[in-house]
Coordinates of C-alpha atoms and ligand atoms in Angstrom, one line a residue:
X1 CA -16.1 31.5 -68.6
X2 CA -14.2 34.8 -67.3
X3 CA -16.8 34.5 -64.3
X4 CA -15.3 31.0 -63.5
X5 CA -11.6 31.6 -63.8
X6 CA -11.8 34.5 -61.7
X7 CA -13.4 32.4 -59.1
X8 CA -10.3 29.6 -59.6
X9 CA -8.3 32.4 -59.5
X10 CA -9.6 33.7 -56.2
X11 CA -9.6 30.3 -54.8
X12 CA -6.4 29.5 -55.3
X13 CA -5.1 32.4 -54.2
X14 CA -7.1 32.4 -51.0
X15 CA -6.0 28.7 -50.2
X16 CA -2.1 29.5 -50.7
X17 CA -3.0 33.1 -48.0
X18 CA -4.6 30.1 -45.7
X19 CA -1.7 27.6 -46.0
X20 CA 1.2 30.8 -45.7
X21 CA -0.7 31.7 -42.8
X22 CA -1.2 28.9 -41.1
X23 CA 2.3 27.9 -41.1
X24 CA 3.3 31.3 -39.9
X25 CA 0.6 30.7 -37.3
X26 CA 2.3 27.5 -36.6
X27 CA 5.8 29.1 -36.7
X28 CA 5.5 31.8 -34.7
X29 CA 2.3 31.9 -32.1
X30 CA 1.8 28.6 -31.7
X31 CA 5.2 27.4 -29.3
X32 CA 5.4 23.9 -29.3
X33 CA 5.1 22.6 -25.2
X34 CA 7.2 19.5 -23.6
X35 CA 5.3 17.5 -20.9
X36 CA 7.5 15.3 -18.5
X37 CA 10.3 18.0 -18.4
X38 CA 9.9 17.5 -14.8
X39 CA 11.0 13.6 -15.2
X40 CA 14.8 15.2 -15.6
X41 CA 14.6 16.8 -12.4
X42 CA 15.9 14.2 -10.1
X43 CA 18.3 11.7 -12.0
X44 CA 18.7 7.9 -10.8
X45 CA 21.4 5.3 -12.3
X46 CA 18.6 4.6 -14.5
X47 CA 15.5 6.0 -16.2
X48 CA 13.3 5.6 -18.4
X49 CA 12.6 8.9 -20.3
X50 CA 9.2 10.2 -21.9
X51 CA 8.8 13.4 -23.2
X52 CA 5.6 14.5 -25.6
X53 CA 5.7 17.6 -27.4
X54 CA 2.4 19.2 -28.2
X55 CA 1.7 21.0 -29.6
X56 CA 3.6 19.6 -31.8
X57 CA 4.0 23.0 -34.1
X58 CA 6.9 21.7 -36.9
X59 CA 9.2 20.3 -34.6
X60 CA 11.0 17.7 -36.2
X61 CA 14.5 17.4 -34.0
X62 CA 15.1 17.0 -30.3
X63 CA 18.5 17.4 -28.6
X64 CA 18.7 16.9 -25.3
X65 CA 22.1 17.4 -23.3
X66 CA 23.2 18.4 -19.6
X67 CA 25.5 21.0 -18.6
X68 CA 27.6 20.2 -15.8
X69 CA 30.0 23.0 -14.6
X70 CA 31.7 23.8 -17.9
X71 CA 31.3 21.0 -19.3
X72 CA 28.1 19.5 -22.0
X73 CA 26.8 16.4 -22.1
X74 CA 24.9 15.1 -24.7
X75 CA 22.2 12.8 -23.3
X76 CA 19.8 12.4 -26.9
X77 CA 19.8 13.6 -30.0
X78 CA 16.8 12.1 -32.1
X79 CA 14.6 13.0 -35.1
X80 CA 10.8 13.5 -34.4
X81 CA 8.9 11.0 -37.6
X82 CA 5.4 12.2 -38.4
X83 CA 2.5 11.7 -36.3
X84 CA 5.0 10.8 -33.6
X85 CA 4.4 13.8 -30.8
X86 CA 6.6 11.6 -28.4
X87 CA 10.3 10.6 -27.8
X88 CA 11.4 8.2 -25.3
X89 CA 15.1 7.2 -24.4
X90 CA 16.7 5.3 -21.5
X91 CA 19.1 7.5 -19.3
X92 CA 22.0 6.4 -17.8
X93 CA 23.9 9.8 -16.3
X94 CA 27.3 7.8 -15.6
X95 CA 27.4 6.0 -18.4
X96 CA 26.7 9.6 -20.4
X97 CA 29.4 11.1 -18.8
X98 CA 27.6 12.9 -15.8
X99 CA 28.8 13.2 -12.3
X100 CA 26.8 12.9 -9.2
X101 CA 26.0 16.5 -8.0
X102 CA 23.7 19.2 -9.3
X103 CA 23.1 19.7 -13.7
X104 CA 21.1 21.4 -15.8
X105 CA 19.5 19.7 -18.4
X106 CA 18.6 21.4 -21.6
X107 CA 15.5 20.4 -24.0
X108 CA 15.7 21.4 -27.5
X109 CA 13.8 21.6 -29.8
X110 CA 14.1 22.7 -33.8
X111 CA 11.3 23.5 -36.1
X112 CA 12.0 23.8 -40.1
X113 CA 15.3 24.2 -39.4
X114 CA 15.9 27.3 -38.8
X115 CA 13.9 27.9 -35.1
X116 CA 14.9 26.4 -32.3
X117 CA 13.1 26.4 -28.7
X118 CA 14.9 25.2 -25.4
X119 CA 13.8 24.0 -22.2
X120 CA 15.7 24.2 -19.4
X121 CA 15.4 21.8 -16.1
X122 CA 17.4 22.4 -12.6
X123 CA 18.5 18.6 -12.2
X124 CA 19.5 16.1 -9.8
X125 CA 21.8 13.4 -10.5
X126 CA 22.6 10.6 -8.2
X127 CA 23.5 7.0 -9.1
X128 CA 24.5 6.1 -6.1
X129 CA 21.8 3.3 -5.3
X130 CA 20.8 3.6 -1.0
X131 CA 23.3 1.3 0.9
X132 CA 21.0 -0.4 3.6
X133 CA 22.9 -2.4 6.9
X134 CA 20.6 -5.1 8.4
X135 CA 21.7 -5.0 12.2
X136 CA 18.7 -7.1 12.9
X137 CA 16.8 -9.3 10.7
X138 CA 14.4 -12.5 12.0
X139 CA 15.8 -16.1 10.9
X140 CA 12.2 -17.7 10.2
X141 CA 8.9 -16.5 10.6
X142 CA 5.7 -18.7 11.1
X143 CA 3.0 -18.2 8.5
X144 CA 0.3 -15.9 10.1
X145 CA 3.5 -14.5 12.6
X146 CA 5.2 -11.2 12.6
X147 CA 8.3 -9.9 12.6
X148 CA 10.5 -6.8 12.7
X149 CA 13.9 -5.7 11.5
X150 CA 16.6 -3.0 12.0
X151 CA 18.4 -1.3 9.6
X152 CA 20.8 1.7 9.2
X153 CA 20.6 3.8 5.7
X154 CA 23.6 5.6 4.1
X155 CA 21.1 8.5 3.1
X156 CA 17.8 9.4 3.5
X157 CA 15.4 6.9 1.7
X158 CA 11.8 5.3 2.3
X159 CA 12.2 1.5 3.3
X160 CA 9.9 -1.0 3.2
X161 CA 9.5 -4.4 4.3
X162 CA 8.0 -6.5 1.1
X163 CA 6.4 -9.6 1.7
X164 CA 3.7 -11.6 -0.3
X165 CA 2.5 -8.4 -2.7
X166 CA 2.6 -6.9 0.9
X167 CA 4.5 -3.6 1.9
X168 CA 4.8 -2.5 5.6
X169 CA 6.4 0.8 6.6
X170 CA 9.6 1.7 8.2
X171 CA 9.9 4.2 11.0
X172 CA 12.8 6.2 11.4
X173 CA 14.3 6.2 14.9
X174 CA 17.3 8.3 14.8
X175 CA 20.8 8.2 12.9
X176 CA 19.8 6.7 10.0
X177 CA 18.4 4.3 11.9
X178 CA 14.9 2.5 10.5
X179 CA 12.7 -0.2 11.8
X180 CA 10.0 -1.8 10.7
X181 CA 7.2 -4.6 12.2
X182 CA 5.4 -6.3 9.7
X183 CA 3.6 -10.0 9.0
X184 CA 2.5 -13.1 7.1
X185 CA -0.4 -13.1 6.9
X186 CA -2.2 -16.1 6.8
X187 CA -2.6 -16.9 2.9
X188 CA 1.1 -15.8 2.3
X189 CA 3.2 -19.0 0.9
X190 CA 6.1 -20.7 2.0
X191 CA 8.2 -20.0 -0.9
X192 CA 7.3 -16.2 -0.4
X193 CA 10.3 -13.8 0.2
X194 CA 10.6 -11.3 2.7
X195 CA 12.8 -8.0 1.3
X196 CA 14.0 -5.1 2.4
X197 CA 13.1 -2.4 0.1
X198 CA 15.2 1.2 0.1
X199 CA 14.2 4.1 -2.2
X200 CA 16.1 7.2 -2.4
X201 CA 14.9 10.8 -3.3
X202 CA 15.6 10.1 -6.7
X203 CA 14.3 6.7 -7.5
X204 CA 17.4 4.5 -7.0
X205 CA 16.3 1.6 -5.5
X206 CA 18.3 -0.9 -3.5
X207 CA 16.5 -4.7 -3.0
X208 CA 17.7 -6.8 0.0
X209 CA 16.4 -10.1 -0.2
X210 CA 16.0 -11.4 3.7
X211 CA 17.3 -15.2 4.4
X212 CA 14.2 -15.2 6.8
X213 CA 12.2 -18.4 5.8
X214 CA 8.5 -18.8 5.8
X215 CA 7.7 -21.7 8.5
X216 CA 4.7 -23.9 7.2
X217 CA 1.7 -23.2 9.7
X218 CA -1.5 -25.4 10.1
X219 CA -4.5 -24.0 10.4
X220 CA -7.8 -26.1 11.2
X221 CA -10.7 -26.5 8.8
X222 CA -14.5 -26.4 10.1
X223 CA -17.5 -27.4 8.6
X224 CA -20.4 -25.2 9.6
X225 CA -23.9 -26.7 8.7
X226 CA -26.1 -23.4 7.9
X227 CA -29.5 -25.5 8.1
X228 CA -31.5 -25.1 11.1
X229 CA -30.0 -21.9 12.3
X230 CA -32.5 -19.3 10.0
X231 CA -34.2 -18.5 13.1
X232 CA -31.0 -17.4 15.3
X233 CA -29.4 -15.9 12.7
X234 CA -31.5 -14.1 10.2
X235 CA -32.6 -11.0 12.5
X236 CA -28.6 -10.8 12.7
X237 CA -27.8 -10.7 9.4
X238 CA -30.2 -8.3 8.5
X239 CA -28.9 -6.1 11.5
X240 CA -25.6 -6.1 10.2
X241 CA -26.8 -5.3 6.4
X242 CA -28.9 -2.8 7.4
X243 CA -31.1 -1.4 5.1
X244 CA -33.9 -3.1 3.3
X245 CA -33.4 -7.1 2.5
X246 CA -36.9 -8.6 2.3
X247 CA -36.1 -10.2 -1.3
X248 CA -32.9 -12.2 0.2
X249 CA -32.7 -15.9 0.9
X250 CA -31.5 -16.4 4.1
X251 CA -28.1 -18.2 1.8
X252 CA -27.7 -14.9 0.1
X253 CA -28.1 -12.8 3.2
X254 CA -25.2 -15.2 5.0
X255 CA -23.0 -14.8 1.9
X256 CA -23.3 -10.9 1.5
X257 CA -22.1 -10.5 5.2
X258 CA -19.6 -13.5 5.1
X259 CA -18.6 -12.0 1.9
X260 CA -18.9 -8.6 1.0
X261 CA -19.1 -7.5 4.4
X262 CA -16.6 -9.1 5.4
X263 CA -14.3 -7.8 3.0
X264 CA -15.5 -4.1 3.3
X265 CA -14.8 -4.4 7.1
X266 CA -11.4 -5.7 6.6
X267 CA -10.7 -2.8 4.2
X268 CA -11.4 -0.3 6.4
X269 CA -9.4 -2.1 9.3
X270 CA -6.4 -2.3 6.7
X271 CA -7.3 1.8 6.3
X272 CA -7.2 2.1 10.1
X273 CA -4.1 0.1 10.5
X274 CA -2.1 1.8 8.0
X275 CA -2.2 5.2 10.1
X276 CA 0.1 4.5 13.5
X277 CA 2.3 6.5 16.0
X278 CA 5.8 6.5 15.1
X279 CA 6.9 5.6 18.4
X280 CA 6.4 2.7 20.6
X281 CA 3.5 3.1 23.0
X282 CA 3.6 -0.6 24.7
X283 CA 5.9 -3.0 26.7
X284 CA 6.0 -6.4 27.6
X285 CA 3.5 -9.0 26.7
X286 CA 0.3 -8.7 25.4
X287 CA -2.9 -9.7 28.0
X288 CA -5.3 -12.3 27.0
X289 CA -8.6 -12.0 28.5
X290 CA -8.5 -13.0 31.9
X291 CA -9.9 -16.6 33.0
X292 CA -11.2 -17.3 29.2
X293 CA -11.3 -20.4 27.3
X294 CA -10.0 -20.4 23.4
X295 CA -12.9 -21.3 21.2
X296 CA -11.8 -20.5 17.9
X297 CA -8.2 -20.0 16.7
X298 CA -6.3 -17.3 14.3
X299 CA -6.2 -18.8 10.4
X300 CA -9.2 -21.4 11.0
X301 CA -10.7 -21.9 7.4
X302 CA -14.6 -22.4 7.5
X303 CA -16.7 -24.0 4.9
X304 CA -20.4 -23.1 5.0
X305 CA -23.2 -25.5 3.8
X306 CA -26.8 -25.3 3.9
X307 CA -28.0 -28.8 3.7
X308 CA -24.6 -30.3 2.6
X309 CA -23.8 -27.8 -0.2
X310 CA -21.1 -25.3 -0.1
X311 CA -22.4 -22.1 0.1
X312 CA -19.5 -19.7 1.7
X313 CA -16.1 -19.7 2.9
X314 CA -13.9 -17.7 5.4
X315 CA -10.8 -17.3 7.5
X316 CA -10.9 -16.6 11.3
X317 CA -8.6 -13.8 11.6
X318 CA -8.2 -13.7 15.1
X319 CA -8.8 -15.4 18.6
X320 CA -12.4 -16.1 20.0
X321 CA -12.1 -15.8 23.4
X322 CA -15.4 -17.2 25.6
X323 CA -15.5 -16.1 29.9
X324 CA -18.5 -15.5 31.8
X325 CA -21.2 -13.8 30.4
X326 CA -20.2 -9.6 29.8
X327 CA -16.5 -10.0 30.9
X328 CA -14.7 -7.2 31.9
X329 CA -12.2 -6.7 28.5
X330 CA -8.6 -5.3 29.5
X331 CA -6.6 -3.4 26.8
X332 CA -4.1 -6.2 26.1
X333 CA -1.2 -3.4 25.8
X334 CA -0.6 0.4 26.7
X335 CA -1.8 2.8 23.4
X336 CA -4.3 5.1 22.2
X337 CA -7.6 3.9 20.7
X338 CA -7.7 4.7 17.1
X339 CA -11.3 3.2 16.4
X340 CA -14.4 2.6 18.8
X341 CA -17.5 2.1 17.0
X342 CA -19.8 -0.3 14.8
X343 CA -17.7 -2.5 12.4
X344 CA -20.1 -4.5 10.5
X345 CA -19.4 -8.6 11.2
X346 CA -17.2 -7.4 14.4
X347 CA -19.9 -5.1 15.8
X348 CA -18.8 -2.8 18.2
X349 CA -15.2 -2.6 18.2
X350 CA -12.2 -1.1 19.6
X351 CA -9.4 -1.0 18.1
X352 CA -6.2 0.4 19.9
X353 CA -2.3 2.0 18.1
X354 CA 0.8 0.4 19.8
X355 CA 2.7 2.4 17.5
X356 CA 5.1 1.5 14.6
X357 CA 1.9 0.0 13.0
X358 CA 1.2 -2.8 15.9
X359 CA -2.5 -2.6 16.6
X360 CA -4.9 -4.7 19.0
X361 CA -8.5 -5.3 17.8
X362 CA -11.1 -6.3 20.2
X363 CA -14.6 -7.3 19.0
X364 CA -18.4 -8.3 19.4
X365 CA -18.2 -6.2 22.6
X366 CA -21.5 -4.8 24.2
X367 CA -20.2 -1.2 24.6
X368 CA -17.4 0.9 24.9
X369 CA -15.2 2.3 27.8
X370 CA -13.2 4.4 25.8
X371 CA -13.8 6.7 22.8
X372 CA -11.4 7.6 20.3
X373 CA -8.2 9.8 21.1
X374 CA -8.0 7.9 24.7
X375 CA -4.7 6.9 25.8
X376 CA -5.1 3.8 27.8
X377 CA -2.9 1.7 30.0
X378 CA -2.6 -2.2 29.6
X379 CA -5.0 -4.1 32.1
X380 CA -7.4 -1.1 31.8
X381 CA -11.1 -2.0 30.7
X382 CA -12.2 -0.5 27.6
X383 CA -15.4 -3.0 27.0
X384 CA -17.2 -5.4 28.1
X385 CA -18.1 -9.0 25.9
X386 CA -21.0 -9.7 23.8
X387 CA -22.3 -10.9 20.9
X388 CA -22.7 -8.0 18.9
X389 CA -22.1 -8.7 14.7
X390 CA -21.7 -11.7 13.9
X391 CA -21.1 -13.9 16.9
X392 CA -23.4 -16.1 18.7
X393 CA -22.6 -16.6 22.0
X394 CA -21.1 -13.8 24.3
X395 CA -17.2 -13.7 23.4
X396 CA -14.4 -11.6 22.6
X397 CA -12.9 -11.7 19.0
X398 CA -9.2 -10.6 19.8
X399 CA -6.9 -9.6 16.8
X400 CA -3.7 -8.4 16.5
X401 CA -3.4 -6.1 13.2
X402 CA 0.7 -5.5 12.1
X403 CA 0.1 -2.6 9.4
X404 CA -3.3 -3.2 8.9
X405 CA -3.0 -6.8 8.4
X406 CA -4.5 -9.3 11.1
X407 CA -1.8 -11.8 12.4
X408 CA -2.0 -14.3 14.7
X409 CA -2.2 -12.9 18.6
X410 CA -0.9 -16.1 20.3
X411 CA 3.1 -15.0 19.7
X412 CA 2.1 -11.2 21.0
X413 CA 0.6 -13.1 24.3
X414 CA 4.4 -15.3 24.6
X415 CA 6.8 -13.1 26.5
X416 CA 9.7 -15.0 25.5
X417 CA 8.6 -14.9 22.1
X418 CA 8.6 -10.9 21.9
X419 CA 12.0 -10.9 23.9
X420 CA 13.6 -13.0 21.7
X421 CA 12.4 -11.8 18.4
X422 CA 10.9 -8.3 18.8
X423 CA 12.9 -6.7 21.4
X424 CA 15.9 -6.4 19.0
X425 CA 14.0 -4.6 16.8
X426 CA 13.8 -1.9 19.3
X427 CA 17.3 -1.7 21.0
X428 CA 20.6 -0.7 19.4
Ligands
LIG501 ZN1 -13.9 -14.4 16.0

């Protein structure tokens, strides 16, 4: 009996030692942290604020409140409820009672109390949203066109041209100035709007929603009867897969590189079109291959069958130019060649900067003039025409690529067109 109620007795005793000294523990080495401190640092009109606290070591208030000159401003005062390691609260400096201009903003945090630990954050507040003038904006675009406009920002900001889930850069030319080329794509709708984004340094965000409409566009549909052509075209496919296919139908091999393929090359293209000079490397309009004859059009939606049934589907995404056999291909405009190399259903391709993200994309050629790094001058040869990737028949697949994204080349090729609507991008 004695032996057991010495043993209570011990246990007891050791349990309160544990719990005593784990709250000291807690108390006194273990300092509660706050992640997302550095969310205060630069202060919009609005934001949403998170801050966790772990760990979480007894806290159970948080204050949070700016000091501004001699002035404090209270910006949250909240209790922390159990197994809650998190406070969030919308911020809204003017409406707190903060000015524009520089703040710091205090964090604190009290523990049974009696302990309190602060956090202190350099801050900058500005609700001043970025003021954006349009001194040139398009009045309708065509679907699969470009475009390009000119604005003026009150204060540095990133701008952005939106359109159809797309975003294409701005480039800054001086004063304030920005300017911007970008497209619709093929696949973009009609009731799509274009915007004009601006973003300042600290998040306040000013959308301009463009009057330019979206002109309907037809593009031609093909039928394209797979049957029969197994013979011309598997040693082609394969080519372009690469690797071992010996298991693949002849339908599957023509869907992986009409498909996946297809959509691996145009990824990378996006990725090679997304990196251009910031200055503008061309004039006048665009050269079409001398002496050609169109074949195949930008937008043109094909339907694959084999033996009547649907198999695959694509968009033409550029110009298919046909001459005499190994034509001499000009650089349609001045530049420097960002890509020369293999491209999967393109083959060997060049693929050359205008600058301000305009790019020229020339295709299925045999070989290559230039290399990358080579500043070339419009009219000079960079290739010759083949039918490397997938083409069959020598030709030259010509694209136009405005930020990565292929538009149609036939208003790049219309001087009056660029004169009209692209030149005042460029001039004052
Ligand atoms: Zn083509």
């Amino acid at each position: 009996m004695q032996g057991i109620k010495k043993l209570i007795r011990t246990v007891v005793f050791l349990a309160l030692v544990g719990i005593v000294g784990f709250t000291l523990y807690n108390l006194f080495f273990l300092k509660p942290k706050v992640e997302g401190l550095s969310s205060l640092e630069k202060l919009p009109k609005k934001k949403e604020i998170s801050l966790i606290i772990s760990p979480r070591a007894y806290v159970d208030k948080v204050r949070v409140y700016a000091l501004q000159g001699s002035r404090e401003v209270l910006l949250f005062e909240g209790s922390l409820p159990k197994r809650v390691n998190e406070v969030r609260f919308t911020l809204e400096p003017r409406k707190a009672g903060l000015k524009d201009g520089d703040a710091k903003i205090i964090v604190e945090l009290r523990r049974f109390y009696l302990l309190k630990d602060s956090f202190e954050v350099s801050a900058k507040v500005d609700t001043q949203p970025p003021r954006v003038q349009l001194l040139y904006a398009p009045y309708v675009i065509l679907q699969g066109g470009s475009g390009g406009i000119r604005a003026k920002l009150s204060e540095p900001a990133d701008l952005f041209v939106e359109v159809g889930g797309r975003r294409f850069r701005s480039y800054d030319v001086g004063n304030g100035v920005r300017i911007a080329l970008f497209g619709v794509p093929v696949d973009t709708s009609t009731r799509d709007v274009v915007k004009v984004v601006a973003i300042d340094e600290v998040g306040n965000r000013t959308v301009i929603p463009l009057g330019t409409g979206i002109k309907r566009n037809h593009f031609k549909s093909m039928r394209i009867e797979l049957r029969g052509k197994e013979r011309i075209m598997i040693p082609k496919l394969k080519t372009i897969l690469g690797g071992d296919n010996e298991e693949l139908s002849f339908v599957e091999l023509f869907k992986k590189v009409n498909e996946e393929v297809r959509r691996e090359n145009e990824k990378k293209i996006a990725q090679i079109g997304s990196k251009s000079a910031g200055q503008r490397l061309w004039r006048g309009r665009f050269l079409q291959l001398r002496n050609s004859k169109v074949i195949s059009r930008y937008g043109e939606k094909r339907t694959y069958t084999y033996g009547g049934r649907v198999v695959s589907r694509s968009r033409h995404m550029g110009y298919d130019l046909a001459s005499v056999k190994n034509a001499k291909v000009p650089a349609a405009n001045s530049g420097v060649v960002v890509f020369a190399g293999d491209l999967g259903i393109y083959g060997n391709t060049v693929i050359i900067d205008h600058g301000y993200g305009l790019m020229s994309l020339y295709a299925h050629l045999a070989d290559f003039r230039v290399k990358v790094g080579d500043k070339v001058r419009k009219g000079q040869v960079i290739g010759y025409t083949d039918t490397t990737g997938l083409a069959f028949g020598d030709h030259l697949h010509f694209g136009v690529l405005v930020g990565g994204y292929e538009v149609t080349p036939l208003e790049w090729w219309d001087r009056k067109w660029i004169r009209t609507r692209i030149e005042p991008v460029f001039s004052d």
